Amino acid sequence: MSARRTPWRPAKAGIQMWVALLLATLSAFADAAGWSDYGNDAGGRRYSDAAQVRPDNVDGLRRQWLYRTGDLARRPAALMRSVKFETTPILAGDKLVFCSSFNEIVALDPGTGAQAWRYDPHVATDLRPANRYNCRGVAQWRDPAAPADAPCALRILSATVDARLLAVDARSGIACAGFGNDGQVRIDVGALDRPGELQVSSAPVVAGGVVIVGSAIGDNQRVHAPSGRVRAFDARSGVLRWQWDPLGPGSAAGAANVWAPMSVDEARGLVFLPTSSPSPDFYGGLRPGANRHADSVVALHAADGTLAWAFQIVKHDVWDYDVAAQPTLTTLAVDGRPRDVVVQATKQGLVFVLDRDTGQPVFPVEERAVPQRGAPGEQLSPTQTFPADMPALVPSTLRAEDSFGFTFFDRGACRDKIAALRNDGLYTPPSEQGTLVYPFTGGGVNWGGVAVDPAGIVYVNTSRAVHAVRLVARADYAAFRAAHAGKEVSPQAGTPFGMLRDLVVSPFGAPCNPPPWGTIAALDLNSRRILWQEPLGTTEDLLPLGIALHTGTPNFGGPVATAGGLVFIGAAMDRYLRAFDAKTGAELWRGRLPAAGMATPMTYVWQGRQYIVVAAGGHG
C-alpha cells in the first residue's frame, strides 16, 4: 500500500494455484448442485443449494487437491508483478472450467483436479493493461440447434486482455472453427493511447444466443478515453450483433465502461449492466451535466441492445465511484407478494433495490445536498441519490481526531494527514488542496459483489480505507510527477489538472482510519437492518512474527452463501478461506491457503460430495 516496504506491503505475490476443499465423510447420494455461471446463476446470486457442509460439521473440511497454473514458474518475475488472479470457475458439463491471468482456459476434473485440457490464446505479454493481466471468469453456451455430441455444441466463451473473444469446445478445449476466425473474434476497440489501454477482465454473459462483453479501460489518462461501449456477438458465429455506448454519440468524454460482471434475466430477455465513471475520474469540467447512464444500473434488451431502463446512482462522478459490483437478481416478498428485483451495492457502501421491469426503487430513495465548490471549471451536481432507510454498510465521515495509530507517534501523523485534507463528508469534490475520499475508491463494496439467500438476506464484504485525491495544475504537473515517483500520478490529458491518488496510511503503513479495515455483514433487505457484522481478515501475514490482530483488512473478492447455513469467503489480505455462520456471523472455520485468496469462491456437489473451490494467487 506504500511505495516503501511496510508491513502492509506483501513480500511477494503468492504462487497461483487452485485449492479445493470437501467434507470427506458425507454420503455419496446427496442431491446435485452445480455452478453454471460466474455468480452461480445468470442473476449472480452467489447462493448454492448445496447443503452437505453445515455449521455442525464444517470443521471436517480438508484440502483434497490443488492445481497450479504454473505462471509463477514460467513467466518472468517482472511480468508477474503485473498480474492478478481473481478467477472463479464454473461447472460446465463434466468439467470445472476457469481462466488464468493470461487468459488460458483450463478444464479440470471436478473430483480430482486433474487437468483435462488447456487452451492458450497466446495473449501479448508486452502490454500495459488497464487492470493488470487478469481474467475473472468464463461463460458457457449450449447450441440448441446442434446435436449434443457435435463439436462445440457446448462451448466455453471468454475474453482477453488484448481484446479478443474466444470460443472453445467444452469437452476438448479445441477452438470452435465456425466462430469468427478459428474460434476467435478480434474486438474493434478503435485507436488506443497505448497497447492494453482497453482490455476485458470480467466474464462475458450469454442471453438469447448472443454473448455480451464489456471492457476495462485505463483510468485518468485523458478526456477522450476509449468509448465504454458494450458489444454483443452471435454466440454461434461470432458476428457482431449490436453495440451500446453508455454516454451516447457525440459525448465529450469516453469510458463509462462496464468492467464489472453483468447479469442476465433470460425470461425477460434483459441484460443488466453496472456502468462506471466517465473519463477522467477526478475532473469533469469538460463533461457538463449528470453524464447520464454513467455510474448507473442499466437494463438492455439482449436481442438488439436497446435501452429498457436505467437508474443513475452517481451524477457527474468525480470520485471514481463506479458501479463496480454485479447487479444481483433475486425475488423478495414485498407487501406480501413476490417481486423480482435488482440488488445493487456500491463503493460508497450503499444498497439500492430496484424493480426488475422498470428500474424504479422498490424501497424509498431521496436526493440529499452534497458538498459543492469544485475545482475551477467544475459543474457539480447539487444533490446525490441515497437510500432513505437502508443502512449504509460502511462509514463515510472521518474527523482528524478519529485517526488511528498503533502508537502515539503514528496516530499523530495520521491526525495531521487527515487535518490537511479538504473533508466535508461523502462527495467532497477533488481539490488542489487535496481531498479526503472515504470510503476510498476501492469501496465499500467492489467487484466481489454480494450473495443473496432466498429469505432476502444479503451477505457482503466491505473495505474501509481512505484515499487522498489531489488535483495538480497543468503547469506544475511534470515537476510534481517527478517528485512523486512511485505514486499514482496521472495526467488527465486534455483537462487543466493532473491528479494524485494515494492511500492515507501511517508511517507504519496501516490505514489512518479506525479498524475494522474490512468486514463481512448480513443485511436483511425486508427489514432494512444489519443483522450482524464482523471483521474480515487479520494481520497475521502482514505484521512481523505472524502477529494476528483482528482488525480486518481491505479485501477483494466476494462471498458465497449456501443452503447449509454457511457463508464462504477468502478476499482478505491474509492467507485463509473462511466459513461464517449465516445466522450469527460467527467464524466457524478457516482453511490455510498457499497465498491470499482474493477471488470469489464457488461450490458444487460432484459424485455425492460438496466441494468448495477458491483461486489463491496473492495480492499487490
Short mmCIF file of C-alpha atoms in Angstrom, two decimals, residues 200-466:
data_model
loop_
_atom_site.label_atom_id
_atom_site.label_comp_id
_atom_site.label_asym_id
_atom_site.label_seq_id
_atom_site.Cartn_x
_atom_site.Cartn_y
_atom_site.Cartn_z
CA VAL A 200 -11.71 -7.37 -20.97
CA SER A 201 -11.28 -8.69 -17.43
CA SER A 202 -14.73 -9.87 -16.30
CA ALA A 203 -16.61 -12.87 -17.66
CA PRO A 204 -18.92 -12.43 -20.66
CA VAL A 205 -22.62 -13.24 -20.30
CA VAL A 206 -24.90 -15.06 -22.74
CA ALA A 207 -28.57 -14.30 -23.39
CA GLY A 208 -30.80 -15.42 -26.24
CA GLY A 209 -27.92 -16.67 -28.35
CA VAL A 210 -25.77 -13.56 -28.05
CA VAL A 211 -22.61 -13.23 -25.97
CA ILE A 212 -22.16 -9.80 -24.39
CA VAL A 213 -18.86 -8.28 -23.27
CA GLY A 214 -17.83 -5.09 -21.52
CA SER A 215 -14.33 -3.67 -21.12
CA ALA A 216 -11.83 -2.33 -18.62
CA ILE A 217 -10.23 0.99 -19.63
CA GLY A 218 -7.25 2.76 -18.10
CA ASP A 219 -8.24 5.46 -15.62
CA ASN A 220 -7.27 9.13 -15.60
CA GLN A 221 -5.13 9.18 -18.70
CA ARG A 222 -7.14 11.50 -20.96
CA VAL A 223 -10.50 13.12 -21.55
CA HIS A 224 -11.02 11.31 -24.84
CA ALA A 225 -10.55 7.83 -23.44
CA PRO A 226 -11.85 4.90 -25.49
CA SER A 227 -15.60 4.52 -25.66
CA GLY A 228 -17.17 2.39 -22.94
CA ARG A 229 -19.49 0.70 -25.41
CA VAL A 230 -20.83 -2.75 -24.65
CA ARG A 231 -20.76 -5.24 -27.51
CA ALA A 232 -22.84 -8.32 -28.34
CA PHE A 233 -21.80 -11.08 -30.71
CA ASP A 234 -23.64 -14.06 -32.14
CA ALA A 235 -22.76 -16.95 -29.85
CA ARG A 236 -22.60 -19.38 -32.77
CA SER A 237 -20.80 -17.38 -35.47
CA GLY A 238 -19.11 -14.53 -33.59
CA VAL A 239 -20.72 -11.92 -35.86
CA LEU A 240 -21.23 -8.54 -34.18
CA ARG A 241 -24.93 -8.15 -33.39
CA TRP A 242 -25.10 -4.77 -31.62
CA GLN A 243 -23.19 -2.12 -29.67
CA TRP A 244 -24.39 0.27 -26.96
CA ASP A 245 -22.48 3.34 -25.74
CA PRO A 246 -23.42 4.48 -22.19
CA LEU A 247 -22.64 8.13 -22.95
CA GLY A 248 -24.25 8.17 -26.37
CA PRO A 249 -22.88 9.64 -29.62
CA GLY A 250 -21.07 12.95 -29.56
CA SER A 251 -20.03 12.80 -25.91
CA ALA A 252 -17.06 14.97 -24.94
CA ALA A 253 -15.73 12.14 -22.76
CA GLY A 254 -15.09 8.45 -23.09
CA ALA A 255 -15.33 5.40 -20.85
CA ALA A 256 -18.38 4.89 -18.55
CA ASN A 257 -17.46 1.34 -19.49
CA VAL A 258 -18.76 -1.90 -17.97
CA TRP A 259 -15.70 -3.54 -16.42
CA ALA A 260 -17.55 -5.32 -13.62
CA PRO A 261 -19.65 -8.50 -14.03
CA MET A 262 -23.03 -8.28 -15.79
CA SER A 263 -26.25 -10.23 -15.11
CA VAL A 264 -28.96 -11.74 -17.29
CA ASP A 265 -32.70 -12.39 -16.95
CA GLU A 266 -33.23 -14.86 -19.79
CA ALA A 267 -37.02 -14.95 -19.39
CA ARG A 268 -37.30 -11.18 -19.76
CA GLY A 269 -34.59 -11.02 -22.40
CA LEU A 270 -32.70 -8.42 -20.38
CA VAL A 271 -29.03 -7.91 -19.60
CA PHE A 272 -28.12 -5.73 -16.61
CA LEU A 273 -25.01 -3.54 -16.77
CA PRO A 274 -23.09 -1.80 -13.97
CA THR A 275 -21.56 1.23 -15.70
CA SER A 276 -18.51 3.15 -14.50
CA SER A 277 -17.42 6.78 -14.35
CA PRO A 278 -16.80 8.88 -17.47
CA SER A 279 -13.25 9.96 -18.22
CA PRO A 280 -11.30 11.21 -16.47
CA ASP A 281 -12.30 10.22 -12.96
CA PHE A 282 -11.48 13.30 -10.91
CA TYR A 283 -12.22 16.28 -13.14
CA GLY A 284 -15.50 16.72 -15.03
CA GLY A 285 -15.35 20.31 -16.19
CA LEU A 286 -15.29 19.21 -19.84
CA ARG A 287 -18.26 16.84 -19.48
CA PRO A 288 -21.03 19.03 -18.00
CA GLY A 289 -24.30 17.62 -16.73
CA ALA A 290 -25.14 14.38 -14.95
CA ASN A 291 -23.35 12.26 -17.62
CA ARG A 292 -26.46 10.14 -17.86
CA HIS A 293 -26.03 6.35 -17.97
CA ALA A 294 -22.57 6.60 -16.42
CA ASP A 295 -22.40 5.23 -12.84
CA SER A 296 -25.75 3.54 -13.39
CA VAL A 297 -27.56 0.24 -13.37
CA VAL A 298 -28.73 -0.20 -16.96
CA ALA A 299 -31.09 -2.81 -18.40
CA LEU A 300 -30.81 -3.50 -22.14
CA HIS A 301 -32.84 -5.78 -24.37
CA ALA A 302 -30.37 -8.55 -25.09
CA ALA A 303 -31.69 -9.21 -28.59
CA ASP A 304 -30.88 -5.78 -30.03
CA GLY A 305 -29.15 -3.68 -27.34
CA THR A 306 -31.95 -1.15 -26.99
CA LEU A 307 -32.46 0.53 -23.65
CA ALA A 308 -35.15 -0.87 -21.35
CA TRP A 309 -34.39 1.38 -18.34
CA ALA A 310 -31.56 2.98 -16.39
CA PHE A 311 -31.12 4.14 -12.81
CA GLN A 312 -28.23 6.52 -12.15
CA ILE A 313 -26.53 6.17 -8.77
CA VAL A 314 -23.89 8.93 -9.04
CA LYS A 315 -24.49 12.09 -11.03
CA HIS A 316 -21.44 13.75 -12.61
CA ASP A 317 -18.96 11.43 -10.90
CA VAL A 318 -15.62 13.00 -9.92
CA TRP A 319 -14.76 10.40 -7.22
CA ASP A 320 -14.22 7.17 -9.23
CA TYR A 321 -17.34 5.78 -7.60
CA ASP A 322 -18.04 3.29 -10.41
CA VAL A 323 -20.89 0.86 -10.08
CA ALA A 324 -18.38 -1.93 -9.52
CA ALA A 325 -20.48 -4.85 -8.25
CA GLN A 326 -22.56 -7.22 -10.36
CA PRO A 327 -26.28 -6.29 -10.32
CA THR A 328 -27.79 -9.20 -8.38
CA LEU A 329 -31.19 -10.56 -9.39
CA THR A 330 -33.43 -12.04 -6.73
CA THR A 331 -37.07 -12.20 -5.65
CA LEU A 332 -38.32 -10.55 -2.45
CA ALA A 333 -41.63 -10.68 -0.65
CA VAL A 334 -42.80 -7.05 -0.78
CA ASP A 335 -46.17 -6.18 0.75
CA GLY A 336 -46.96 -9.88 0.89
CA ARG A 337 -46.30 -10.52 -2.81
CA PRO A 338 -43.21 -11.81 -4.64
CA ARG A 339 -41.38 -9.10 -6.55
CA ASP A 340 -38.46 -9.58 -8.90
CA VAL A 341 -35.74 -7.07 -8.08
CA VAL A 342 -32.18 -5.98 -8.78
CA VAL A 343 -29.94 -5.51 -5.74
CA GLN A 344 -27.07 -3.09 -6.31
CA ALA A 345 -24.34 -2.49 -3.74
CA THR A 346 -21.89 0.38 -4.28
CA LYS A 347 -18.40 1.55 -3.47
CA GLN A 348 -19.99 4.11 -1.13
CA GLY A 349 -21.41 1.21 0.91
CA LEU A 350 -24.99 1.98 -0.16
CA VAL A 351 -27.51 -0.67 -1.24
CA PHE A 352 -30.28 0.06 -3.75
CA VAL A 353 -33.15 -2.31 -4.57
CA LEU A 354 -34.76 -1.72 -7.98
CA ASP A 355 -37.78 -3.19 -9.75
CA ARG A 356 -36.52 -5.55 -12.42
CA ASP A 357 -39.05 -4.45 -15.06
CA THR A 358 -38.94 -0.68 -14.58
CA GLY A 359 -35.77 0.22 -12.66
CA GLN A 360 -37.83 2.15 -10.13
CA PRO A 361 -36.68 1.94 -6.49
CA VAL A 362 -38.56 -0.72 -4.53
CA PHE A 363 -37.65 0.95 -1.23
CA PRO A 364 -37.60 4.76 -0.85
CA VAL A 365 -34.68 6.86 -2.05
CA GLU A 366 -34.08 10.58 -1.60
CA GLU A 367 -31.95 13.37 -3.00
CA ARG A 368 -29.56 14.91 -0.47
CA ALA A 369 -27.46 18.05 -0.81
CA VAL A 370 -23.75 17.26 -1.16
CA PRO A 371 -20.60 19.42 -0.85
CA GLN A 372 -20.01 22.00 -3.58
CA ARG A 373 -17.16 24.42 -4.54
CA GLY A 374 -15.42 22.16 -7.01
CA ALA A 375 -12.24 22.92 -8.91
CA PRO A 376 -12.27 25.82 -11.41
CA GLY A 377 -14.50 24.94 -14.34
CA GLU A 378 -16.23 22.12 -12.47
CA GLN A 379 -20.02 21.84 -12.53
CA LEU A 380 -21.02 19.52 -9.70
CA SER A 381 -24.45 18.07 -9.15
CA PRO A 382 -26.03 19.82 -6.14
CA THR A 383 -27.54 16.54 -4.91
CA GLN A 384 -26.86 12.81 -4.97
CA THR A 385 -29.21 9.86 -4.52
CA PHE A 386 -29.32 7.93 -1.24
CA PRO A 387 -31.48 5.09 0.07
CA ALA A 388 -33.90 6.68 2.53
CA ASP A 389 -33.98 3.90 5.12
CA MET A 390 -31.48 1.22 4.05
CA PRO A 391 -28.46 1.37 6.39
CA ALA A 392 -25.05 2.13 4.91
CA LEU A 393 -22.58 -0.74 5.09
CA VAL A 394 -19.57 1.47 5.85
CA PRO A 395 -18.98 4.87 7.48
CA SER A 396 -18.43 7.88 5.24
CA THR A 397 -17.22 10.53 7.68
CA LEU A 398 -13.81 10.72 9.33
CA ARG A 399 -12.54 13.51 11.57
CA ALA A 400 -8.90 14.21 12.33
CA GLU A 401 -9.50 13.40 15.99
CA ASP A 402 -10.76 9.95 14.96
CA SER A 403 -7.40 8.99 13.45
CA PHE A 404 -5.93 5.62 14.33
CA GLY A 405 -2.41 4.58 15.18
CA PHE A 406 -0.69 1.72 16.96
CA THR A 407 1.35 4.32 18.85
CA PHE A 408 1.01 7.96 19.85
CA PHE A 409 3.55 8.79 17.12
CA ASP A 410 1.74 7.27 14.15
CA ARG A 411 -1.67 8.35 15.39
CA GLY A 412 -0.40 11.93 15.46
CA ALA A 413 0.97 11.57 11.93
CA CYS A 414 -2.41 10.30 10.75
CA ARG A 415 -4.21 13.13 12.51
CA ASP A 416 -2.04 15.65 10.68
CA LYS A 417 -2.62 13.98 7.31
CA ILE A 418 -6.38 13.98 7.73
CA ALA A 419 -6.46 17.56 9.03
CA ALA A 420 -4.55 18.77 5.95
CA LEU A 421 -7.20 17.48 3.51
CA ARG A 422 -10.46 19.03 2.43
CA ASN A 423 -13.01 16.91 4.26
CA ASP A 424 -16.69 17.87 4.06
CA GLY A 425 -18.08 14.33 4.09
CA LEU A 426 -19.18 11.97 1.34
CA TYR A 427 -18.91 13.50 -2.16
CA THR A 428 -16.41 16.22 -1.18
CA PRO A 429 -15.03 17.25 -4.59
CA PRO A 430 -11.35 16.81 -5.55
CA SER A 431 -9.22 19.88 -4.93
CA GLU A 432 -5.72 21.30 -5.32
CA GLN A 433 -5.51 21.26 -1.53
CA GLY A 434 -6.10 17.52 -1.54
CA THR A 435 -9.44 15.89 -0.70
CA LEU A 436 -10.26 13.05 1.65
CA VAL A 437 -12.23 10.34 -0.22
CA TYR A 438 -13.92 8.00 2.26
CA PRO A 439 -14.79 5.26 1.52
CA PHE A 440 -11.77 5.04 -0.73
CA THR A 441 -12.21 4.31 -4.43
CA GLY A 442 -11.81 0.59 -3.78
CA GLY A 443 -15.04 0.54 -1.72
CA GLY A 444 -17.19 -0.09 0.31
CA VAL A 445 -18.26 -2.88 -1.99
CA ASN A 446 -16.24 -3.68 -5.09
CA TRP A 447 -16.38 -6.27 -7.88
CA GLY A 448 -16.84 -9.15 -5.41
CA GLY A 449 -20.47 -8.08 -5.04
CA VAL A 450 -22.99 -9.72 -2.74
CA ALA A 451 -24.60 -13.09 -2.06
CA VAL A 452 -28.36 -13.22 -1.50
CA ASP A 453 -30.26 -16.11 0.07
CA PRO A 454 -33.93 -16.98 -0.61
CA ALA A 455 -35.06 -15.11 2.53
CA GLY A 456 -33.69 -11.82 1.18
CA ILE A 457 -30.59 -11.72 3.38
CA VAL A 458 -27.59 -10.09 1.67
CA TYR A 459 -24.11 -11.25 2.68
CA VAL A 460 -21.47 -8.73 1.72
CA ASN A 461 -17.84 -7.91 2.43
CA THR A 462 -16.61 -4.32 2.58
CA SER A 463 -13.32 -2.45 2.73
CA ARG A 464 -12.71 0.62 4.89
CA ALA A 465 -9.77 2.75 3.91
CA VAL A 466 -9.13 6.36 2.90
#
